[in-house]
Tab-separated table of N, CA, C and O in Angstrom:
chain	number	residue	atom	x	y	z
T	1	GLN	N	1.382	-17.954	-26.828
T	1	GLN	CA	0.422	-19.015	-26.572
T	1	GLN	C	-0.222	-18.782	-25.206
T	1	GLN	O	0.463	-18.573	-24.225
T	2	VAL	N	-1.552	-18.822	-25.163
T	2	VAL	CA	-2.267	-18.599	-23.919
T	2	VAL	C	-2.246	-19.877	-23.090
T	2	VAL	O	-2.505	-20.963	-23.581
T	3	LYS	N	-1.935	-19.721	-21.820
T	3	LYS	CA	-1.922	-20.845	-20.895
T	3	LYS	C	-2.805	-20.517	-19.698
T	3	LYS	O	-2.708	-19.440	-19.119
T	4	VAL	N	-3.656	-21.456	-19.337
T	4	VAL	CA	-4.576	-21.277	-18.218
T	4	VAL	C	-4.370	-22.411	-17.228
T	4	VAL	O	-4.362	-23.579	-17.616
T	5	VAL	N	-4.201	-22.071	-15.952
T	5	VAL	CA	-3.969	-23.082	-14.926
T	5	VAL	C	-4.794	-22.750	-13.697
T	5	VAL	O	-4.757	-21.616	-13.222
T	6	GLU	N	-5.513	-23.738	-13.179
T	6	GLU	CA	-6.276	-23.562	-11.941
T	6	GLU	C	-5.565	-24.263	-10.791
T	6	GLU	O	-4.976	-25.321	-10.976
T	7	THR	N	-5.685	-23.675	-9.617
T	7	THR	CA	-5.187	-24.315	-8.390
T	7	THR	C	-6.167	-24.030	-7.260
T	7	THR	O	-7.004	-23.137	-7.362
T	8	GLY	N	-6.052	-24.811	-6.196
T	8	GLY	CA	-6.816	-24.518	-4.991
T	8	GLY	C	-7.934	-25.479	-4.669
T	8	GLY	O	-8.596	-25.337	-3.639
T	9	GLY	N	-8.193	-26.470	-5.511
T	9	GLY	CA	-9.238	-27.429	-5.206
T	9	GLY	C	-8.840	-28.338	-4.049
T	9	GLY	O	-7.703	-28.308	-3.571
T	10	GLY	N	-9.792	-29.147	-3.609
T	10	GLY	CA	-9.503	-30.073	-2.527
T	10	GLY	C	-10.763	-30.680	-1.968
T	10	GLY	O	-11.852	-30.498	-2.518
T	11	SER	N	-10.592	-31.414	-0.864
T	11	SER	CA	-11.717	-32.049	-0.186
T	11	SER	C	-11.989	-31.325	1.123
T	11	SER	O	-11.072	-31.165	1.944
T	12	VAL	N	-13.230	-30.895	1.303
T	12	VAL	CA	-13.602	-30.153	2.504
T	12	VAL	C	-14.936	-30.675	3.009
T	12	VAL	O	-15.614	-31.442	2.334
T	13	GLN	N	-15.306	-30.218	4.202
T	13	GLN	CA	-16.597	-30.598	4.769
T	13	GLN	C	-17.627	-29.497	4.531
T	13	GLN	O	-17.287	-28.343	4.246
T	14	THR	N	-18.875	-29.876	4.668
T	14	THR	CA	-19.974	-28.929	4.505
T	14	THR	C	-19.760	-27.695	5.385
T	14	THR	O	-19.399	-27.815	6.549
T	15	GLY	N	-19.984	-26.526	4.774
T	15	GLY	CA	-19.836	-25.267	5.495
T	15	GLY	C	-18.491	-24.618	5.342
T	15	GLY	O	-18.316	-23.447	5.707
T	16	ALA	N	-17.543	-25.342	4.790
T	16	ALA	CA	-16.194	-24.798	4.636
T	16	ALA	C	-16.134	-23.820	3.472
T	16	ALA	O	-17.068	-23.691	2.679
T	17	SER	N	-15.006	-23.145	3.377
T	17	SER	CA	-14.725	-22.218	2.278
T	17	SER	C	-13.471	-22.666	1.542
T	17	SER	O	-12.587	-23.302	2.135
T	18	LEU	N	-13.419	-22.335	0.284
T	18	LEU	CA	-12.226	-22.575	-0.534
T	18	LEU	C	-12.046	-21.381	-1.453
T	18	LEU	O	-13.030	-20.736	-1.854
T	19	ARG	N	-10.814	-21.128	-1.795
T	19	ARG	CA	-10.525	-20.108	-2.798
T	19	ARG	C	-9.727	-20.750	-3.919
T	19	ARG	O	-8.630	-21.260	-3.702
T	20	LEU	N	-10.288	-20.698	-5.102
T	20	LEU	CA	-9.607	-21.203	-6.284
T	20	LEU	C	-8.866	-20.051	-6.962
T	20	LEU	O	-9.332	-18.916	-6.952
T	21	SER	N	-7.743	-20.401	-7.571
T	21	SER	CA	-6.940	-19.400	-8.281
T	21	SER	C	-6.794	-19.810	-9.733
T	21	SER	O	-6.687	-20.995	-10.053
T	22	CYS	N	-6.773	-18.808	-10.595
T	22	CYS	CA	-6.604	-19.041	-12.022
T	22	CYS	C	-5.528	-18.105	-12.558
T	22	CYS	O	-5.620	-16.886	-12.408
T	23	SER	N	-4.555	-18.692	-13.183
T	23	SER	CA	-3.505	-17.913	-13.830
T	23	SER	C	-3.668	-18.055	-15.327
T	23	SER	O	-3.637	-19.162	-15.857
T	24	ALA	N	-3.898	-16.936	-16.002
T	24	ALA	CA	-4.049	-16.935	-17.455
T	24	ALA	C	-2.978	-16.027	-18.029
T	24	ALA	O	-2.967	-14.831	-17.762
T	25	SER	N	-2.072	-16.581	-18.799
T	25	SER	CA	-0.944	-15.809	-19.321
T	25	SER	C	-0.797	-16.029	-20.815
T	25	SER	O	-1.384	-16.940	-21.390
T	26	GLY	N	-0.007	-15.167	-21.427
T	26	GLY	CA	0.283	-15.307	-22.842
T	26	GLY	C	-0.545	-14.412	-23.731
T	26	GLY	O	-0.454	-14.495	-24.961
T	27	TYR	N	-1.325	-13.525	-23.139
T	27	TYR	CA	-2.148	-12.635	-23.943
T	27	TYR	C	-1.323	-11.467	-24.478
T	27	TYR	O	-0.521	-10.895	-23.797
T	28	GLY	N	-1.626	-11.122	-25.724
T	28	GLY	CA	-1.038	-9.928	-26.288
T	28	GLY	C	-2.074	-8.850	-26.478
T	28	GLY	O	-1.870	-7.910	-27.223
T	29	VAL	N	-3.212	-8.961	-25.786
T	29	VAL	CA	-4.303	-8.002	-25.918
T	29	VAL	C	-4.578	-7.372	-24.564
T	29	VAL	O	-4.239	-7.923	-23.525
T	30	LYS	N	-5.233	-6.226	-24.573
T	30	LYS	CA	-5.504	-5.523	-23.325
T	30	LYS	C	-6.912	-5.767	-22.809
T	30	LYS	O	-7.216	-5.384	-21.688
T	31	ARG	N	-7.758	-6.366	-23.611
T	31	ARG	CA	-9.134	-6.627	-23.174
T	31	ARG	C	-9.372	-8.126	-23.250
T	31	ARG	O	-9.230	-8.729	-24.311
T	32	TYR	N	-9.735	-8.715	-22.099
T	32	TYR	CA	-9.940	-10.151	-22.076
T	32	TYR	C	-10.881	-10.525	-20.951
T	32	TYR	O	-11.158	-9.718	-20.060
T	33	CYS	N	-11.373	-11.726	-21.016
T	33	CYS	CA	-12.305	-12.244	-20.020
T	33	CYS	C	-11.732	-13.511	-19.388
T	33	CYS	O	-11.059	-14.293	-20.064
T	34	VAL	N	-12.029	-13.692	-18.135
T	34	VAL	CA	-11.709	-14.933	-17.431
T	34	VAL	C	-12.978	-15.422	-16.745
T	34	VAL	O	-13.649	-14.641	-16.068
T	35	GLY	N	-13.303	-16.665	-16.948
T	35	GLY	CA	-14.527	-17.216	-16.368
T	35	GLY	C	-14.261	-18.468	-15.561
T	35	GLY	O	-13.287	-19.183	-15.795
T	36	TRP	N	-15.140	-18.719	-14.610
T	36	TRP	CA	-15.107	-19.947	-13.822
T	36	TRP	C	-16.339	-20.782	-14.146
T	36	TRP	O	-17.460	-20.249	-14.223
T	37	PHE	N	-16.108	-22.075	-14.315
T	37	PHE	CA	-17.155	-23.014	-14.662
T	37	PHE	C	-17.016	-24.254	-13.788
T	37	PHE	O	-15.963	-24.489	-13.202
T	38	ARG	N	-18.057	-25.057	-13.744
T	38	ARG	CA	-17.960	-26.326	-13.047
T	38	ARG	C	-18.774	-27.378	-13.788
T	38	ARG	O	-19.707	-27.054	-14.517
T	39	GLN	N	-18.373	-28.618	-13.566
T	39	GLN	CA	-19.042	-29.707	-14.258
T	39	GLN	C	-18.999	-30.960	-13.393
T	39	GLN	O	-17.963	-31.285	-12.797
T	40	VAL	N	-20.124	-31.653	-13.350
T	40	VAL	CA	-20.193	-32.961	-12.714
T	40	VAL	C	-20.429	-33.989	-13.801
T	40	VAL	O	-21.008	-33.671	-14.851
T	41	PRO	N	-20.004	-35.217	-13.588
T	41	PRO	CA	-20.182	-36.246	-14.624
T	41	PRO	C	-21.636	-36.380	-15.040
T	41	PRO	O	-22.540	-36.419	-14.209
T	42	GLY	N	-21.841	-36.423	-16.341
T	42	GLY	CA	-23.182	-36.609	-16.876
T	42	GLY	C	-23.987	-35.342	-17.048
T	42	GLY	O	-25.112	-35.386	-17.550
T	43	LYS	N	-23.415	-34.204	-16.651
T	43	LYS	CA	-24.120	-32.927	-16.790
T	43	LYS	C	-23.294	-31.959	-17.613
T	43	LYS	O	-22.083	-32.116	-17.765
T	44	GLU	N	-23.964	-30.944	-18.120
T	44	GLU	CA	-23.281	-29.932	-18.912
T	44	GLU	C	-22.439	-29.023	-18.024
T	44	GLU	O	-22.723	-28.846	-16.839
T	45	ARG	N	-21.411	-28.476	-18.622
T	45	ARG	CA	-20.574	-27.520	-17.902
T	45	ARG	C	-21.399	-26.262	-17.607
T	45	ARG	O	-22.086	-25.743	-18.476
T	46	GLU	N	-21.276	-25.774	-16.380
T	46	GLU	CA	-22.108	-24.669	-15.906
T	46	GLU	C	-21.251	-23.437	-15.629
T	46	GLU	O	-20.220	-23.537	-14.955
T	47	GLY	N	-21.684	-22.304	-16.145
T	47	GLY	CA	-20.969	-21.059	-15.887
T	47	GLY	C	-21.275	-20.536	-14.498
T	47	GLY	O	-22.427	-20.478	-14.095
T	48	ILE	N	-20.246	-20.142	-13.743
T	48	ILE	CA	-20.411	-19.619	-12.397
T	48	ILE	C	-20.292	-18.090	-12.400
T	48	ILE	O	-21.176	-17.386	-11.920
T	49	ALA	N	-19.201	-17.605	-12.927
T	49	ALA	CA	-18.949	-16.165	-12.948
T	49	ALA	C	-17.858	-15.879	-13.962
T	49	ALA	O	-17.055	-16.752	-14.303
T	50	ARG	N	-17.839	-14.649	-14.438
T	50	ARG	CA	-16.742	-14.251	-15.312
T	50	ARG	C	-16.425	-12.786	-15.035
T	50	ARG	O	-17.285	-11.995	-14.651
T	51	ILE	N	-15.164	-12.448	-15.263
T	51	ILE	CA	-14.716	-11.087	-15.060
T	51	ILE	C	-14.074	-10.596	-16.344
T	51	ILE	O	-13.339	-11.325	-17.010
T	52	TYR	N	-14.384	-9.361	-16.699
T	52	TYR	CA	-13.857	-8.743	-17.917
T	52	TYR	C	-12.872	-7.663	-17.513
T	52	TYR	O	-13.152	-6.856	-16.629
T	53	THR	N	-11.732	-7.655	-18.154
T	53	THR	CA	-10.690	-6.686	-17.848
T	53	THR	C	-10.349	-5.869	-19.082
T	53	THR	O	-10.151	-6.427	-20.161
T	54	ASN	N	-10.293	-4.560	-18.899
T	54	ASN	CA	-9.834	-3.648	-19.937
T	54	ASN	C	-8.654	-2.883	-19.362
T	54	ASN	O	-8.825	-1.971	-18.566
T	55	ASN	N	-7.461	-3.254	-19.744
T	55	ASN	CA	-6.270	-2.651	-19.161
T	55	ASN	C	-6.034	-1.210	-19.608
T	55	ASN	O	-5.177	-0.527	-19.074
T	56	ASP	N	-6.816	-0.745	-20.596
T	56	ASP	CA	-6.676	0.642	-21.021
T	56	ASP	C	-7.303	1.600	-20.033
T	56	ASP	O	-6.909	2.768	-19.960
T	57	THR	N	-8.283	1.194	-19.281
T	57	THR	CA	-9.053	2.152	-18.473
T	57	THR	C	-8.610	2.340	-17.023
T	57	THR	O	-8.584	3.484	-16.583
T	58	PRO	N	-8.192	1.430	-16.180
T	58	PRO	CA	-8.534	0.006	-16.218
T	58	PRO	C	-9.949	-0.252	-15.717
T	58	PRO	O	-10.438	0.438	-14.833
T	59	GLU	N	-10.594	-1.196	-16.306
T	59	GLU	CA	-11.992	-1.488	-15.992
T	59	GLU	C	-12.150	-2.981	-15.805
T	59	GLU	O	-11.622	-3.763	-16.586
T	60	THR	N	-12.842	-3.364	-14.761
T	60	THR	CA	-13.194	-4.769	-14.587
T	60	THR	C	-14.680	-4.850	-14.255
T	60	THR	O	-15.179	-4.068	-13.446
T	61	THR	N	-15.370	-5.762	-14.889
T	61	THR	CA	-16.779	-5.990	-14.596
T	61	THR	C	-16.997	-7.484	-14.429
T	61	THR	O	-16.385	-8.296	-15.124
T	62	ALA	N	-17.876	-7.834	-13.513
T	62	ALA	CA	-18.146	-9.233	-13.226
T	62	ALA	C	-19.625	-9.531	-13.391
T	62	ALA	O	-20.474	-8.681	-13.100
T	63	ILE	N	-19.914	-10.724	-13.873
T	63	ILE	CA	-21.288	-11.214	-13.912
T	63	ILE	C	-21.311	-12.601	-13.281
T	63	ILE	O	-20.299	-13.310	-13.296
T	64	TYR	N	-22.464	-12.976	-12.761
T	64	TYR	CA	-22.618	-14.236	-12.055
T	64	TYR	C	-23.840	-14.994	-12.553
T	64	TYR	O	-24.824	-14.387	-13.009
T	65	HIS	N	-23.772	-16.302	-12.397
T	65	HIS	CA	-24.981	-17.091	-12.566
T	65	HIS	C	-25.946	-16.635	-11.471
T	65	HIS	O	-25.549	-16.517	-10.294
T	66	PRO	N	-27.205	-16.364	-11.817
T	66	PRO	CA	-28.139	-15.779	-10.841
T	66	PRO	C	-28.270	-16.580	-9.541
T	66	PRO	O	-28.411	-15.993	-8.462
T	67	SER	N	-28.190	-17.879	-9.617
T	67	SER	CA	-28.390	-18.691	-8.411
T	67	SER	C	-27.123	-18.841	-7.577
T	67	SER	O	-27.174	-19.387	-6.467
T	68	LEU	N	-25.999	-18.335	-8.085
T	68	LEU	CA	-24.727	-18.526	-7.391
T	68	LEU	C	-24.097	-17.227	-6.918
T	68	LEU	O	-23.039	-17.244	-6.308
T	69	ALA	N	-24.725	-16.101	-7.198
T	69	ALA	CA	-24.113	-14.806	-6.925
T	69	ALA	C	-23.775	-14.615	-5.454
T	69	ALA	O	-22.774	-14.021	-5.115
T	70	GLY	N	-24.574	-15.079	-4.543
T	70	GLY	CA	-24.289	-14.886	-3.132
T	70	GLY	C	-23.436	-15.965	-2.529
T	70	GLY	O	-23.063	-15.903	-1.347
T	71	HIS	N	-23.069	-16.916	-3.326
T	71	HIS	CA	-22.376	-18.111	-2.856
T	71	HIS	C	-20.906	-18.089	-3.280
T	71	HIS	O	-20.046	-18.617	-2.580
T	72	PHE	N	-20.641	-17.457	-4.422
T	72	PHE	CA	-19.302	-17.364	-4.963
T	72	PHE	C	-18.976	-15.907	-5.273
T	72	PHE	O	-19.871	-15.129	-5.612
T	73	THR	N	-17.697	-15.578	-5.171
T	73	THR	CA	-17.238	-14.236	-5.508
T	73	THR	C	-16.008	-14.342	-6.394
T	73	THR	O	-15.041	-15.008	-6.029
T	74	ILE	N	-16.056	-13.664	-7.539
T	74	ILE	CA	-14.911	-13.633	-8.448
T	74	ILE	C	-14.178	-12.324	-8.246
T	74	ILE	O	-14.788	-11.271	-8.048
T	75	SER	N	-12.860	-12.397	-8.277
T	75	SER	CA	-12.061	-11.188	-8.115
T	75	SER	C	-10.763	-11.343	-8.886
T	75	SER	O	-10.413	-12.439	-9.316
T	76	GLN	N	-10.049	-10.228	-9.037
T	76	GLN	CA	-8.842	-10.243	-9.856
T	76	GLN	C	-7.718	-9.502	-9.158
T	76	GLN	O	-7.925	-8.442	-8.574
T	77	ASP	N	-6.542	-10.072	-9.219
T	77	ASP	CA	-5.327	-9.426	-8.725
T	77	ASP	C	-4.476	-9.090	-9.946
T	77	ASP	O	-3.792	-9.957	-10.489
T	78	ASN	N	-4.542	-7.849	-10.399
T	78	ASN	CA	-3.834	-7.472	-11.628
T	78	ASN	C	-2.314	-7.582	-11.477
T	78	ASN	O	-1.611	-7.883	-12.429
T	79	ALA	N	-1.830	-7.336	-10.287
T	79	ALA	CA	-0.390	-7.377	-10.082
T	79	ALA	C	0.166	-8.777	-10.324
T	79	ALA	O	1.306	-8.939	-10.764
T	80	ASN	N	-0.646	-9.797	-10.032
T	80	ASN	CA	-0.191	-11.178	-10.178
T	80	ASN	C	-0.862	-11.904	-11.333
T	80	ASN	O	-0.657	-13.105	-11.495
T	81	ASP	N	-1.664	-11.178	-12.132
T	81	ASP	CA	-2.365	-11.788	-13.264
T	81	ASP	C	-3.128	-13.029	-12.818
T	81	ASP	O	-3.063	-14.079	-13.471
T	82	THR	N	-3.825	-12.911	-11.703
T	82	THR	CA	-4.544	-14.041	-11.142
T	82	THR	C	-6.007	-13.668	-10.907
T	82	THR	O	-6.302	-12.552	-10.454
T	83	VAL	N	-6.893	-14.579	-11.231
T	83	VAL	CA	-8.316	-14.409	-10.957
T	83	VAL	C	-8.721	-15.457	-9.920
T	83	VAL	O	-8.356	-16.626	-10.045
T	84	TYR	N	-9.471	-15.038	-8.922
T	84	TYR	CA	-9.854	-15.911	-7.828
T	84	TYR	C	-11.346	-16.202	-7.856
T	84	TYR	O	-12.150	-15.385	-8.329
T	85	LEU	N	-11.705	-17.340	-7.315
T	85	LEU	CA	-13.098	-17.669	-7.064
T	85	LEU	C	-13.205	-18.055	-5.591
T	85	LEU	O	-12.714	-19.114	-5.184
T	86	GLN	N	-13.796	-17.184	-4.814
T	86	GLN	CA	-14.014	-17.451	-3.405
T	86	GLN	C	-15.333	-18.185	-3.247
T	86	GLN	O	-16.371	-17.696	-3.707
T	87	MET	N	-15.289	-19.347	-2.601
T	87	MET	CA	-16.475	-20.171	-2.431
T	87	MET	C	-16.731	-20.350	-0.940
T	87	MET	O	-15.867	-20.863	-0.220
T	88	ASN	N	-17.894	-19.934	-0.491
T	88	ASN	CA	-18.226	-19.996	0.924
T	88	ASN	C	-19.419	-20.915	1.163
T	88	ASN	O	-20.215	-21.165	0.265
T	89	SER	N	-19.529	-21.389	2.401
T	89	SER	CA	-20.656	-22.230	2.815
T	89	SER	C	-20.887	-23.372	1.833
T	89	SER	O	-21.996	-23.592	1.346
T	90	LEU	N	-19.838	-24.094	1.566
T	90	LEU	CA	-19.910	-25.167	0.574
T	90	LEU	C	-20.797	-26.312	1.058
T	90	LEU	O	-20.855	-26.620	2.261
T	91	THR	N	-21.483	-26.906	0.106
T	91	THR	CA	-22.344	-28.068	0.365
T	91	THR	C	-21.961	-29.185	-0.598
T	91	THR	O	-21.265	-28.948	-1.594
T	92	PRO	N	-22.431	-30.419	-0.312
T	92	PRO	CA	-22.119	-31.512	-1.250
T	92	PRO	C	-22.575	-31.215	-2.677
T	92	PRO	O	-21.988	-31.739	-3.628
T	93	GLY	N	-23.582	-30.372	-2.848
T	93	GLY	CA	-24.039	-29.987	-4.180
T	93	GLY	C	-23.020	-29.180	-4.963
T	93	GLY	O	-23.174	-28.996	-6.171
T	94	ASP	N	-21.990	-28.689	-4.287
T	94	ASP	CA	-20.934	-27.941	-4.963
T	94	ASP	C	-19.801	-28.843	-5.440
T	94	ASP	O	-18.843	-28.369	-6.059
T	95	THR	N	-19.883	-30.121	-5.150
T	95	THR	CA	-18.861	-31.062	-5.603
T	95	THR	C	-18.855	-31.119	-7.122
T	95	THR	O	-19.880	-31.363	-7.753
T	96	ALA	N	-17.700	-30.861	-7.712
T	96	ALA	CA	-17.585	-30.803	-9.162
T	96	ALA	C	-16.124	-30.596	-9.536
T	96	ALA	O	-15.284	-30.297	-8.680
T	97	MET	N	-15.855	-30.736	-10.815
T	97	MET	CA	-14.575	-30.275	-11.358
T	97	MET	C	-14.769	-28.819	-11.737
T	97	MET	O	-15.720	-28.479	-12.445
T	98	TYR	N	-13.871	-27.977	-11.256
T	98	TYR	CA	-13.958	-26.547	-11.510
T	98	TYR	C	-12.912	-26.147	-12.542
T	98	TYR	O	-11.728	-26.515	-12.419
T	99	TYR	N	-13.369	-25.400	-13.531
T	99	TYR	CA	-12.509	-24.986	-14.636
T	99	TYR	C	-12.428	-23.468	-14.725
T	99	TYR	O	-13.414	-22.767	-14.482
T	100	CYS	N	-11.277	-23.018	-15.143
T	100	CYS	CA	-11.079	-21.620	-15.480
T	100	CYS	C	-10.874	-21.536	-16.991
T	100	CYS	O	-10.263	-22.434	-17.591
T	101	ALA	N	-11.388	-20.481	-17.590
T	101	ALA	CA	-11.249	-20.307	-19.030
T	101	ALA	C	-11.039	-18.841	-19.344
T	101	ALA	O	-11.447	-17.962	-18.582
T	102	SER	N	-10.437	-18.590	-20.487
T	102	SER	CA	-10.152	-17.210	-20.869
T	102	SER	C	-10.290	-17.035	-22.372
T	102	SER	O	-10.119	-17.982	-23.143
T	103	ASP	N	-10.616	-15.813	-22.764
T	103	ASP	CA	-10.699	-15.465	-24.175
T	103	ASP	C	-10.914	-13.959	-24.282
T	103	ASP	O	-11.132	-13.269	-23.291
T	104	VAL	N	-10.909	-13.477	-25.500
T	104	VAL	CA	-11.196	-12.062	-25.725
T	104	VAL	C	-12.702	-11.872	-25.768
T	104	VAL	O	-13.445	-12.817	-26.031
T	105	PRO	N	-13.173	-10.667	-25.469
T	105	PRO	CA	-14.619	-10.428	-25.528
T	105	PRO	C	-15.128	-10.488	-26.960
T	105	PRO	O	-14.348	-10.379	-27.900
T	106	PRO	N	-16.458	-10.674	-27.127
T	106	PRO	CA	-17.479	-10.702	-26.067
T	106	PRO	C	-17.475	-12.024	-25.322
T	106	PRO	O	-17.083	-13.048	-25.860
T	107	CYS	N	-17.907	-11.980	-24.082
T	107	CYS	CA	-17.915	-13.198	-23.280
T	107	CYS	C	-19.053	-13.130	-22.267
T	107	CYS	O	-19.153	-12.174	-21.503
T	108	SER	N	-19.858	-14.162	-22.265
T	108	SER	CA	-20.943	-14.271	-21.287
T	108	SER	C	-20.553	-15.377	-20.317
T	108	SER	O	-19.376	-15.524	-19.988
T	109	LEU	N	-21.520	-16.150	-19.852
T	109	LEU	CA	-21.232	-17.309	-19.022
T	109	LEU	C	-21.382	-18.603	-19.810
T	109	LEU	O	-21.401	-19.682	-19.231
T	110	ALA	N	-21.470	-18.484	-21.099
T	110	ALA	CA	-21.574	-19.676	-21.930
T	110	ALA	C	-20.193	-20.259	-22.183
T	110	ALA	O	-19.293	-19.541	-22.633
T	111	PRO	N	-19.986	-21.531	-21.923
T	111	PRO	CA	-18.679	-22.133	-22.191
T	111	PRO	C	-18.219	-21.929	-23.631
T	111	PRO	O	-17.014	-21.832	-23.887
T	112	SER	N	-19.150	-21.853	-24.563
T	112	SER	CA	-18.788	-21.688	-25.970
T	112	SER	C	-18.138	-20.340	-26.254
T	112	SER	O	-17.541	-20.155	-27.319
T	113	ASP	N	-18.239	-19.390	-25.319
T	113	ASP	CA	-17.609	-18.081	-25.505
T	113	ASP	C	-16.114	-18.100	-25.205
T	113	ASP	O	-15.434	-17.101	-25.430
T	114	PHE	N	-15.614	-19.211	-24.669
T	114	PHE	CA	-14.231	-19.249	-24.209
T	114	PHE	C	-13.432	-20.294	-24.986
T	114	PHE	O	-13.847	-21.429	-25.139
T	115	LYS	N	-12.257	-19.874	-25.425
T	115	LYS	CA	-11.421	-20.746	-26.239
T	115	LYS	C	-10.348	-21.470	-25.420
T	115	LYS	O	-10.014	-22.605	-25.690
T	116	TYR	N	-9.814	-20.799	-24.405
T	116	TYR	CA	-8.657	-21.332	-23.676
T	116	TYR	C	-9.099	-21.832	-22.304
T	116	TYR	O	-9.651	-21.074	-21.508
T	117	TRP	N	-8.795	-23.090	-22.044
T	117	TRP	CA	-9.261	-23.746	-20.826
T	117	TRP	C	-8.103	-24.346	-20.039
T	117	TRP	O	-7.134	-24.833	-20.616
T	118	GLY	N	-8.251	-24.312	-18.722
T	118	GLY	CA	-7.315	-25.025	-17.876
T	118	GLY	C	-7.735	-26.475	-17.732
T	118	GLY	O	-8.832	-26.854	-18.160
T	119	PRO	N	-6.900	-27.285	-17.110
T	119	PRO	CA	-7.190	-28.712	-16.959
T	119	PRO	C	-8.240	-29.011	-15.900
T	119	PRO	O	-8.778	-30.124	-15.856
T	120	GLY	N	-8.549	-28.036	-15.050
T	120	GLY	CA	-9.555	-28.249	-14.015
T	120	GLY	C	-8.949	-28.592	-12.671
T	120	GLY	O	-7.832	-29.110	-12.580
T	121	THR	N	-9.697	-28.291	-11.619
T	121	THR	CA	-9.295	-28.650	-10.259
T	121	THR	C	-10.534	-29.196	-9.539
T	121	THR	O	-11.601	-28.600	-9.607
T	122	GLN	N	-10.367	-30.325	-8.895
T	122	GLN	CA	-11.504	-31.006	-8.282
T	122	GLN	C	-11.822	-30.411	-6.914
T	122	GLN	O	-10.925	-30.196	-6.090
T	123	VAL	N	-13.107	-30.182	-6.691
T	123	VAL	CA	-13.601	-29.763	-5.382
T	123	VAL	C	-14.597	-30.816	-4.914
T	123	VAL	O	-15.564	-31.125	-5.628
T	124	THR	N	-14.351	-31.374	-3.746
T	124	THR	CA	-15.234	-32.384	-3.174
T	124	THR	C	-15.671	-31.934	-1.792
T	124	THR	O	-14.832	-31.626	-0.938
T	125	VAL	N	-16.977	-31.886	-1.594
T	125	VAL	CA	-17.528	-31.442	-0.318
T	125	VAL	C	-18.289	-32.611	0.304
T	125	VAL	O	-19.221	-33.150	-0.300
T	126	SER	N	-17.892	-32.992	1.491
T	126	SER	CA	-18.528	-34.117	2.170
T	126	SER	C	-19.446	-33.614	3.288
T	126	SER	O	-19.212	-32.556	3.874
T	127	SER	N	-20.455	-34.406	3.565
T	127	SER	CA	-21.426	-34.008	4.604
T	127	SER	C	-20.977	-34.471	5.987
T	127	SER	O	-20.043	-35.233	6.124
């Protein structure tokens, strides 16, 4: 059974940085995707970035939402089966519930591409 858990959210001030962590376990496959999304009440869930891993090669590729590429960085620690989202220069506009999701490819930044979701971690940025 695949389990996804996010950690690292919190309340920070404008300009601060946060690093979110995602642990996705229970896979019996060597090729999978992990994505980060965010959602504010009343709006659709938005894809931030996703990373694809092929443990046969090993190969990892990342894609980003075009408007967020310089603001967030996704990375992976294979030794700990953890995917990170580094968020810098945070503003109140980044306040949202942040979700991690995982599934087998193909996977874009569309939430519909991902089957397994974590419960979310809240990020609040105050001015």
